[in-house]
PDB file of C-alpha atoms in Angstrom:
ATOM      1  CA  MET A  16       0.316  -0.024   0.135  1.00 81.00           C
ATOM      2  CA  HIS A  17       2.816   2.518   0.743  1.00 84.00           C
ATOM      3  CA  ASN A  18       4.087   2.095  -2.860  1.00 89.00           C
ATOM      4  CA  LEU A  19       0.632   2.328  -4.457  1.00 93.00           C
ATOM      5  CA  LEU A  20       0.082   5.437  -2.249  1.00 93.00           C
ATOM      6  CA  ASN A  21       3.824   7.112  -3.284  1.00 92.00           C
ATOM      7  CA  ALA A  22       3.579   6.125  -7.077  1.00 90.00           C
ATOM      8  CA  LEU A  23      -0.060   7.793  -7.351  1.00 92.00           C
ATOM      9  CA  PHE A  24       1.410  10.821  -5.867  1.00 92.00           C
ATOM     10  CA  ASP A  25       3.813  10.885  -8.048  1.00 86.00           C
ATOM     11  CA  LEU A  26       1.964  10.928 -10.412  1.00 83.00           C
ATOM     12  CA  ARG A  27      -1.058  13.182  -9.285  1.00 87.00           C
ATOM     13  CA  HIS A  28      -3.669  10.652  -9.572  1.00 90.00           C
ATOM     14  CA  TYR A  29      -5.778  12.552  -6.618  1.00 92.00           C
ATOM     15  CA  LYS A  30      -9.200   9.934  -6.981  1.00 92.00           C
ATOM     16  CA  LYS A  31      -7.299   7.035  -6.932  1.00 94.00           C
ATOM     17  CA  PHE A  32      -4.524   8.525  -4.181  1.00 96.00           C
ATOM     18  CA  ALA A  33      -7.640   9.748  -1.767  1.00 94.00           C
ATOM     19  CA  VAL A  34      -9.161   6.161  -2.356  1.00 96.00           C
ATOM     20  CA  ALA A  35      -6.142   4.154  -1.402  1.00 96.00           C
ATOM     21  CA  LEU A  36      -5.269   6.363   2.045  1.00 97.00           C
ATOM     22  CA  LYS A  37      -9.143   5.791   2.604  1.00 96.00           C
ATOM     23  CA  GLN A  38      -8.272   2.207   2.676  1.00 96.00           C
ATOM     24  CA  PHE A  39      -4.648   2.536   4.696  1.00 96.00           C
ATOM     25  CA  GLU A  40      -6.591   4.597   7.404  1.00 96.00           C
ATOM     26  CA  GLU A  41      -8.853   1.490   8.062  1.00 95.00           C
ATOM     27  CA  PHE A  42      -5.650  -0.701   7.791  1.00 94.00           C
ATOM     28  CA  SER A  43      -4.478   1.405  10.996  1.00 94.00           C
ATOM     29  CA  LYS A  44      -7.273   0.645  12.797  1.00 93.00           C
ATOM     30  CA  SER A  45      -6.764  -3.151  12.165  1.00 93.00           C
ATOM     31  CA  VAL A  46      -5.340  -5.913  14.413  1.00 92.00           C
ATOM     32  CA  VAL A  47      -2.527  -6.616  12.048  1.00 92.00           C
ATOM     33  CA  ALA A  48      -1.183  -2.749  12.103  1.00 88.00           C
ATOM     34  CA  HIS A  49      -0.608  -3.052  16.105  1.00 88.00           C
ATOM     35  CA  SER A  50       0.227  -6.991  16.690  1.00 90.00           C
ATOM     36  CA  ASN A  51       4.403  -5.839  16.526  1.00 91.00           C
ATOM     37  CA  ASP A  52       6.005  -2.800  17.692  1.00 90.00           C
ATOM     38  CA  ASN A  53       7.342  -2.952  13.580  1.00 91.00           C
ATOM     39  CA  ASN A  54       4.208  -3.439  12.212  1.00 92.00           C
ATOM     40  CA  HIS A  55       2.594  -0.707  14.706  1.00 92.00           C
ATOM     41  CA  ILE A  56       5.548   2.372  13.653  1.00 95.00           C
ATOM     42  CA  GLN A  57       5.969   1.279  10.230  1.00 95.00           C
ATOM     43  CA  THR A  58       2.080   1.745   9.962  1.00 95.00           C
ATOM     44  CA  PHE A  59       2.832   5.528  11.843  1.00 96.00           C
ATOM     45  CA  VAL A  60       5.322   6.441   9.377  1.00 96.00           C
ATOM     46  CA  TYR A  61       3.880   5.052   5.906  1.00 96.00           C
ATOM     47  CA  LEU A  62       0.163   7.052   6.911  1.00 97.00           C
ATOM     48  CA  ASN A  63       1.309  10.114   8.223  1.00 97.00           C
ATOM     49  CA  THR A  64       3.898  10.212   4.683  1.00 97.00           C
ATOM     50  CA  ALA A  65       0.545   9.630   2.623  1.00 97.00           C
ATOM     51  CA  ARG A  66      -1.133  11.964   4.978  1.00 97.00           C
ATOM     52  CA  ILE A  67       0.908  14.908   4.432  1.00 97.00           C
ATOM     53  CA  ASN A  68       1.172  13.839   0.366  1.00 96.00           C
ATOM     54  CA  HIS A  69      -2.554  14.249   0.530  1.00 97.00           C
ATOM     55  CA  HIS A  70      -2.080  17.694   1.606  1.00 97.00           C
ATOM     56  CA  PHE A  71       0.641  18.679  -1.008  1.00 97.00           C
ATOM     57  CA  MET A  72      -1.259  17.177  -3.744  1.00 95.00           C
ATOM     58  CA  VAL A  73      -4.987  19.355  -3.190  1.00 96.00           C
ATOM     59  CA  GLY A  74      -2.892  22.681  -1.653  1.00 96.00           C
ATOM     60  CA  THR A  75      -4.099  22.766   1.765  1.00 97.00           C
ATOM     61  CA  PHE A  76      -0.807  23.258   3.669  1.00 97.00           C
ATOM     62  CA  ARG A  77      -2.407  24.817   6.990  1.00 97.00           C
ATOM     63  CA  GLU A  78      -4.705  21.962   7.503  1.00 97.00           C
ATOM     64  CA  GLY A  79      -1.287  19.901   7.161  1.00 97.00           C
ATOM     65  CA  LEU A  80       0.072  21.853   9.899  1.00 98.00           C
ATOM     66  CA  LYS A  81      -2.382  20.118  12.395  1.00 97.00           C
ATOM     67  CA  LEU A  82      -0.607  16.525  12.111  1.00 98.00           C
ATOM     68  CA  VAL A  83       3.084  18.387  13.125  1.00 98.00           C
ATOM     69  CA  PRO A  84       2.347  17.827  17.074  1.00 97.00           C
ATOM     70  CA  GLN A  85       1.415  13.747  16.971  1.00 97.00           C
ATOM     71  CA  ILE A  86       4.076  13.395  14.342  1.00 97.00           C
ATOM     72  CA  GLU A  87       6.693  14.626  16.635  1.00 97.00           C
ATOM     73  CA  GLU A  88       5.395  13.216  19.567  1.00 97.00           C
ATOM     74  CA  LYS A  89       6.027   9.905  17.830  1.00 96.00           C
ATOM     75  CA  LEU A  90       8.886  10.839  16.015  1.00 96.00           C
ATOM     76  CA  GLU A  91      10.450  11.216  19.866  1.00 95.00           C
ATOM     77  CA  GLU A  92       8.241   7.996  21.362  1.00 94.00           C
ATOM     78  CA  TYR A  93       9.653   5.744  18.812  1.00 94.00           C
ATOM     79  CA  ALA A  94      13.511   7.208  18.544  1.00 92.00           C
ATOM     80  CA  LEU A  95      15.207   4.461  19.864  1.00 92.00           C
ATOM     81  CA  TYR A  96      13.490   1.959  16.677  1.00 92.00           C
ATOM     82  CA  LEU A  97      13.650   5.401  13.899  1.00 92.00           C
ATOM     83  CA  ASP A  98      16.794   5.147  11.782  1.00 88.00           C
ATOM     84  CA  ARG A  99      17.644   9.289  11.476  1.00 88.00           C
ATOM     85  CA  HIS A 100      16.608   9.594   7.547  1.00 88.00           C
ATOM     86  CA  ARG A 101      13.308   8.815   8.584  1.00 91.00           C
ATOM     87  CA  VAL A 102      12.547  11.404  11.329  1.00 93.00           C
ATOM     88  CA  LEU A 103      14.437  14.145   8.730  1.00 93.00           C
ATOM     89  CA  VAL A 104      12.373  13.143   5.970  1.00 94.00           C
ATOM     90  CA  PHE A 105       9.863  14.292   8.000  1.00 97.00           C
ATOM     91  CA  TYR A 106      11.526  17.227   9.464  1.00 97.00           C
ATOM     92  CA  TYR A 107      11.967  18.342   5.254  1.00 96.00           C
ATOM     93  CA  LYS A 108       7.918  17.326   4.798  1.00 97.00           C
ATOM     94  CA  ILE A 109       6.687  19.465   7.938  1.00 98.00           C
ATOM     95  CA  ALA A 110       8.853  22.193   6.537  1.00 98.00           C
ATOM     96  CA  SER A 111       7.323  22.086   3.217  1.00 97.00           C
ATOM     97  CA  LEU A 112       4.211  22.055   4.955  1.00 98.00           C
ATOM     98  CA  TYR A 113       5.099  25.168   6.601  1.00 98.00           C
ATOM     99  CA  PHE A 114       6.688  26.557   3.247  1.00 97.00           C
ATOM    100  CA  GLY A 115       2.980  25.879   1.420  1.00 97.00           C
ATOM    101  CA  SER A 116       1.440  28.217   4.507  1.00 97.00           C
ATOM    102  CA  GLY A 117       3.620  31.098   4.247  1.00 96.00           C
ATOM    103  CA  ASP A 118       5.158  30.628   7.300  1.00 97.00           C
ATOM    104  CA  TYR A 119       8.855  30.495   5.679  1.00 97.00           C
ATOM    105  CA  GLU A 120      10.969  31.290   8.960  1.00 98.00           C
ATOM    106  CA  THR A 121       9.370  28.024  10.706  1.00 98.00           C
ATOM    107  CA  CYS A 122      10.221  25.806   7.046  1.00 98.00           C
ATOM    108  CA  ILE A 123      14.003  27.474   8.085  1.00 98.00           C
ATOM    109  CA  ASP A 124      13.752  26.098  11.563  1.00 97.00           C
ATOM    110  CA  TYR A 125      12.995  22.368  10.653  1.00 97.00           C
ATOM    111  CA  VAL A 126      15.146  22.701   7.651  1.00 96.00           C
ATOM    112  CA  GLN A 127      17.953  23.627   9.357  1.00 95.00           C
ATOM    113  CA  LYS A 128      17.946  20.214  12.011  1.00 93.00           C
ATOM    114  CA  ILE A 129      18.431  18.422   8.409  1.00 92.00           C
ATOM    115  CA  ILE A 130      21.273  20.821   6.875  1.00 90.00           C
ATOM    116  CA  ASN A 131      23.176  20.973  10.524  1.00 89.00           C
ATOM    117  CA  TRP A 132      23.650  17.263  10.825  1.00 84.00           C
ATOM    118  CA  LYS A 133      26.330  16.095  10.251  1.00 67.00           C
ATOM    119  CA  VAL A 134      26.312  12.506   9.878  1.00 68.00           C
ATOM    120  CA  ASP A 135      26.253  11.334   5.505  1.00 66.00           C
ATOM    121  CA  LEU A 136      22.538  11.227   4.691  1.00 66.00           C
ATOM    122  CA  ARG A 137      21.966  10.895   0.875  1.00 73.00           C
ATOM    123  CA  ASN A 138      22.696  13.699  -1.273  1.00 77.00           C
ATOM    124  CA  ASP A 139      18.999  14.431  -2.452  1.00 82.00           C
ATOM    125  CA  LEU A 140      17.967  15.063   0.797  1.00 87.00           C
ATOM    126  CA  GLN A 141      20.535  16.916   1.095  1.00 86.00           C
ATOM    127  CA  CYS A 142      20.075  19.395  -1.806  1.00 85.00           C
ATOM    128  CA  TYR A 143      16.396  19.585  -1.668  1.00 89.00           C
ATOM    129  CA  ALA A 144      16.562  20.764   1.842  1.00 91.00           C
ATOM    130  CA  ARG A 145      19.023  23.461   1.217  1.00 90.00           C
ATOM    131  CA  LEU A 146      17.397  24.465  -2.125  1.00 90.00           C
ATOM    132  CA  LEU A 147      13.731  24.578   0.615  1.00 93.00           C
ATOM    133  CA  HIS A 148      16.118  26.968   2.841  1.00 94.00           C
ATOM    134  CA  LEU A 149      17.220  29.082  -0.379  1.00 91.00           C
ATOM    135  CA  MET A 150      13.623  29.671  -1.365  1.00 91.00           C
ATOM    136  CA  ALA A 151      12.179  30.370   2.326  1.00 94.00           C
ATOM    137  CA  HIS A 152      14.981  33.232   2.697  1.00 93.00           C
ATOM    138  CA  TYR A 153      14.153  34.603  -0.909  1.00 89.00           C
ATOM    139  CA  GLU A 154      11.168  34.681   0.279  1.00 91.00           C
ATOM    140  CA  LEU A 155      11.340  36.703   3.302  1.00 93.00           C
ATOM    141  CA  GLY A 156      13.766  39.257   1.261  1.00 89.00           C
ATOM    142  CA  ASN A 157      16.797  37.903   3.092  1.00 90.00           C
ATOM    143  CA  TYR A 158      18.549  38.780   0.006  1.00 84.00           C
ATOM    144  CA  GLU A 159      21.534  39.326   1.165  1.00 85.00           C
ATOM    145  CA  LEU A 160      22.181  35.332   2.071  1.00 87.00           C
ATOM    146  CA  ILE A 161      21.101  34.273  -1.343  1.00 84.00           C
ATOM    147  CA  GLU A 162      24.576  33.972  -3.200  1.00 83.00           C
ATOM    148  CA  TYR A 163      25.911  32.714  -0.044  1.00 86.00           C
ATOM    149  CA  LEU A 164      23.076  29.703   0.202  1.00 87.00           C
ATOM    150  CA  ALA A 165      22.827  29.730  -3.847  1.00 85.00           C
ATOM    151  CA  ARG A 166      26.590  28.258  -3.745  1.00 84.00           C
ATOM    152  CA  SER A 167      25.295  25.675  -1.098  1.00 83.00           C
ATOM    153  CA  VAL A 168      22.761  24.485  -3.553  1.00 84.00           C
ATOM    154  CA  TYR A 169      24.878  24.070  -5.930  1.00 81.00           C
ATOM    155  CA  ARG A 170      27.580  22.371  -4.306  1.00 81.00           C
ATOM    156  CA  PHE A 171      25.155  19.538  -3.194  1.00 80.00           C
ATOM    157  CA  MET A 172      23.239  19.196  -6.638  1.00 80.00           C
ATOM    158  CA  SER A 173      27.333  18.954  -8.276  1.00 80.00           C
ATOM    159  CA  LYS A 174      27.415  16.035  -6.170  1.00 77.00           C
ATOM    160  CA  MET A 175      23.810  13.897  -7.242  1.00 76.00           C
ATOM    161  CA  GLU A 176      25.546  11.372  -9.570  1.00 73.00           C
ATOM    162  CA  THR A 177      22.485  11.733 -11.708  1.00 77.00           C
ATOM    163  CA  LEU A 178      20.494  14.298 -12.187  1.00 79.00           C
ATOM    164  CA  THR A 179      16.945  14.736 -13.892  1.00 82.00           C
ATOM    165  CA  VAL A 180      16.169  17.278 -16.761  1.00 85.00           C
ATOM    166  CA  VAL A 181      14.273  19.082 -14.554  1.00 85.00           C
ATOM    167  CA  GLU A 182      16.857  19.295 -11.855  1.00 83.00           C
ATOM    168  CA  GLU A 183      19.576  20.023 -14.278  1.00 84.00           C
ATOM    169  CA  GLU A 184      17.384  22.848 -15.571  1.00 87.00           C
ATOM    170  CA  MET A 185      17.619  24.137 -11.754  1.00 85.00           C
ATOM    171  CA  PHE A 186      21.075  23.151 -11.697  1.00 80.00           C
ATOM    172  CA  ARG A 187      21.606  25.849 -14.301  1.00 81.00           C
ATOM    173  CA  PHE A 188      19.532  28.562 -12.931  1.00 83.00           C
ATOM    174  CA  ILE A 189      20.978  28.766  -9.705  1.00 80.00           C
ATOM    175  CA  ARG A 190      24.506  28.643 -11.057  1.00 75.00           C
ATOM    176  CA  ASN A 191      23.778  31.789 -13.310  1.00 76.00           C
ATOM    177  CA  ARG A 192      20.518  33.334 -11.833  1.00 69.00           C
ATOM    178  CA  PHE A 193      19.972  33.094  -8.459  1.00 68.00           C
ATOM    179  CA  ASN A 194      22.486  35.258  -6.731  1.00 60.00           C
ATOM    180  CA  THR A 195      22.570  38.894  -5.489  1.00 46.00           C
ATOM    181  CA  ALA A 196      20.326  40.684  -7.707  1.00 52.00           C
ATOM    182  CA  SER A 197      17.678  38.295  -6.752  1.00 54.00           C
ATOM    183  CA  LYS A 198      15.097  40.921  -6.168  1.00 57.00           C
ATOM    184  CA  GLY A 199      14.802  40.924 -10.053  1.00 65.00           C
ATOM    185  CA  LEU A 200      13.874  37.637 -10.912  1.00 80.00           C
ATOM    186  CA  GLN A 201      10.633  38.094 -12.871  1.00 83.00           C
ATOM    187  CA  LYS A 202      11.719  37.704 -16.284  1.00 85.00           C
ATOM    188  CA  GLU A 203      14.073  34.253 -15.116  1.00 87.00           C
ATOM    189  CA  PHE A 204      11.288  33.342 -13.244  1.00 90.00           C
ATOM    190  CA  THR A 205       8.643  32.961 -15.847  1.00 92.00           C
ATOM    191  CA  ASP A 206      11.909  31.169 -19.149  1.00 90.00           C
ATOM    192  CA  LEU A 207      12.463  28.705 -16.073  1.00 90.00           C
ATOM    193  CA  LEU A 208       9.099  27.996 -15.714  1.00 92.00           C
ATOM    194  CA  ASN A 209       8.333  27.351 -19.252  1.00 91.00           C
ATOM    195  CA  ARG A 210      11.400  25.492 -19.959  1.00 89.00           C
ATOM    196  CA  ILE A 211      10.239  22.985 -17.006  1.00 89.00           C
ATOM    197  CA  LYS A 212       6.040  22.866 -16.798  1.00 87.00           C
ATOM    198  CA  GLY A 213       5.957  20.179 -19.684  1.00 83.00           C
ATOM    199  CA  LEU A 214       8.151  18.239 -17.498  1.00 82.00           C
ATOM    200  CA  GLU A 215       4.934  18.358 -14.938  1.00 77.00           C
ATOM    201  CA  LYS A 216       3.617  14.516 -16.034  1.00 73.00           C
ATOM    202  CA  ASN A 217       7.063  13.242 -17.380  1.00 76.00           C
ATOM    203  CA  ARG A 218       7.507  10.084 -14.664  1.00 70.00           C
ATOM    204  CA  PHE A 219      11.560  10.145 -15.605  1.00 72.00           C
ATOM    205  CA  GLU A 220      10.942  13.385 -13.715  1.00 76.00           C
ATOM    206  CA  THR A 221       9.379  12.128 -10.080  1.00 74.00           C
ATOM    207  CA  ARG A 222      12.365  12.180  -7.974  1.00 75.00           C
ATOM    208  CA  ALA A 223      12.248  16.272  -8.647  1.00 77.00           C
ATOM    209  CA  PHE A 224       8.687  17.074  -7.882  1.00 81.00           C
ATOM    210  CA  ALA A 225       8.093  14.756  -5.098  1.00 82.00           C
ATOM    211  CA  TYR A 226      10.539  16.481  -3.050  1.00 87.00           C
ATOM    212  CA  LEU A 227       9.649  20.426  -4.306  1.00 87.00           C
ATOM    213  CA  ASP A 228       6.471  21.336  -6.394  1.00 91.00           C
ATOM    214  CA  VAL A 229       8.841  23.703  -7.720  1.00 91.00           C
ATOM    215  CA  ILE A 230       6.799  24.608 -10.904  1.00 91.00           C
ATOM    216  CA  SER A 231       4.007  25.785  -8.908  1.00 94.00           C
ATOM    217  CA  TRP A 232       6.059  27.802  -6.395  1.00 94.00           C
ATOM    218  CA  LEU A 233       7.753  29.133  -9.986  1.00 93.00           C
ATOM    219  CA  GLU A 234       3.225  30.012 -11.038  1.00 94.00           C
ATOM    220  CA  SER A 235       3.052  31.843  -7.659  1.00 95.00           C
ATOM    221  CA  LYS A 236       5.870  33.406  -8.851  1.00 91.00           C
ATOM    222  CA  VAL A 237       4.724  34.869 -12.087  1.00 93.00           C
ATOM    223  CA  TYR A 238       1.234  34.718 -11.353  1.00 93.00           C
ATOM    224  CA  HIS A 239       1.933  36.452  -8.338  1.00 93.00           C
ATOM    225  CA  LYS A 240      -0.637  34.700  -5.999  1.00 94.00           C
ATOM    226  CA  PRO A 241       0.255  32.306  -3.148  1.00 95.00           C
ATOM    227  CA  MET A 242       1.372  29.017  -3.445  1.00 96.00           C
ATOM    228  CA  ASP A 243      -1.208  27.009  -1.865  1.00 96.00           C
ATOM    229  CA  LYS A 244      -3.282  28.971  -4.601  1.00 96.00           C
ATOM    230  CA  ILE A 245      -1.731  27.852  -6.901  1.00 95.00           C
ATOM    231  CA  VAL A 246      -2.248  23.762  -6.120  1.00 95.00           C
ATOM    232  CA  GLN A 247      -5.535  24.064  -5.365  1.00 95.00           C
ATOM    233  CA  GLU A 248      -6.716  25.522  -8.168  1.00 94.00           C
ATOM    234  CA  LYS A 249      -4.655  22.800 -10.063  1.00 91.00           C
ATOM    235  CA  TYR A 250      -6.632  20.138  -7.983  1.00 92.00           C
ATOM    236  CA  LEU A 251      -9.999  21.938  -8.825  1.00 92.00           C
ATOM    237  CA  GLN A 252      -9.152  21.498 -12.139  1.00 88.00           C
ATOM    238  CA  SER A 253      -7.993  18.105 -12.713  1.00 84.00           C
ATOM    239  CA  LYS A 254     -11.493  17.403 -10.184  1.00 79.00           C
ATOM    240  CA  ARG A 255     -13.633  18.899 -12.907  1.00 77.00           C
ATOM    241  CA  ARG A 256     -11.693  17.004 -15.613  1.00 73.00           C
ATOM    242  CA  ALA A 257     -12.622  13.554 -13.772  1.00 59.00           C
TER     243      ALA A 257
END
């Protein structure tokens, strides 16, 4: 079920995802889900990952923040049983909820938990954490930090063994455009959006969009709308087409 939910999330199959999530919610109440510690903890991890992903899909970031206290409580309770990477993935997803809801300062707080973790982690998580960190500071108008933060993202992207087309475009954008002149990036945002918009449904680009809905963020910049409104509009359009 976890793999199915991830696949449906990557492909933005809203209706099928909602059905699968409901089935998983029911399973989480079953005897099997709580028959031993491993099942109990795995159910917590996979179910809450799916719940957060659902909020990402439909643009209800603020609603998703209601999950955070319970998730943090369980992360502490299960600390001995969860590997650090799983915990930091939750921090990244929580940071993304705050970013989507417009609370960039709290987003930065969570992202820094990942950035400050000194043990080696997967480069993709470190890279996207730094990219989200950069974007949050941009939203806060901390332009004096942008060049330094862009170099950090650039450094981690250069370590990734393979880059998708979207990641290559983002890599070039950060290297060539995201600098101290960041206040005047409207044209650059539009150009980047035009280059990657057509890749939104490409199954080979799922890693980039699973970590960060960069297209919706770019659209929020280009069309001067909050990011959550952009995502909600896409969701409503998909319902009308269904």
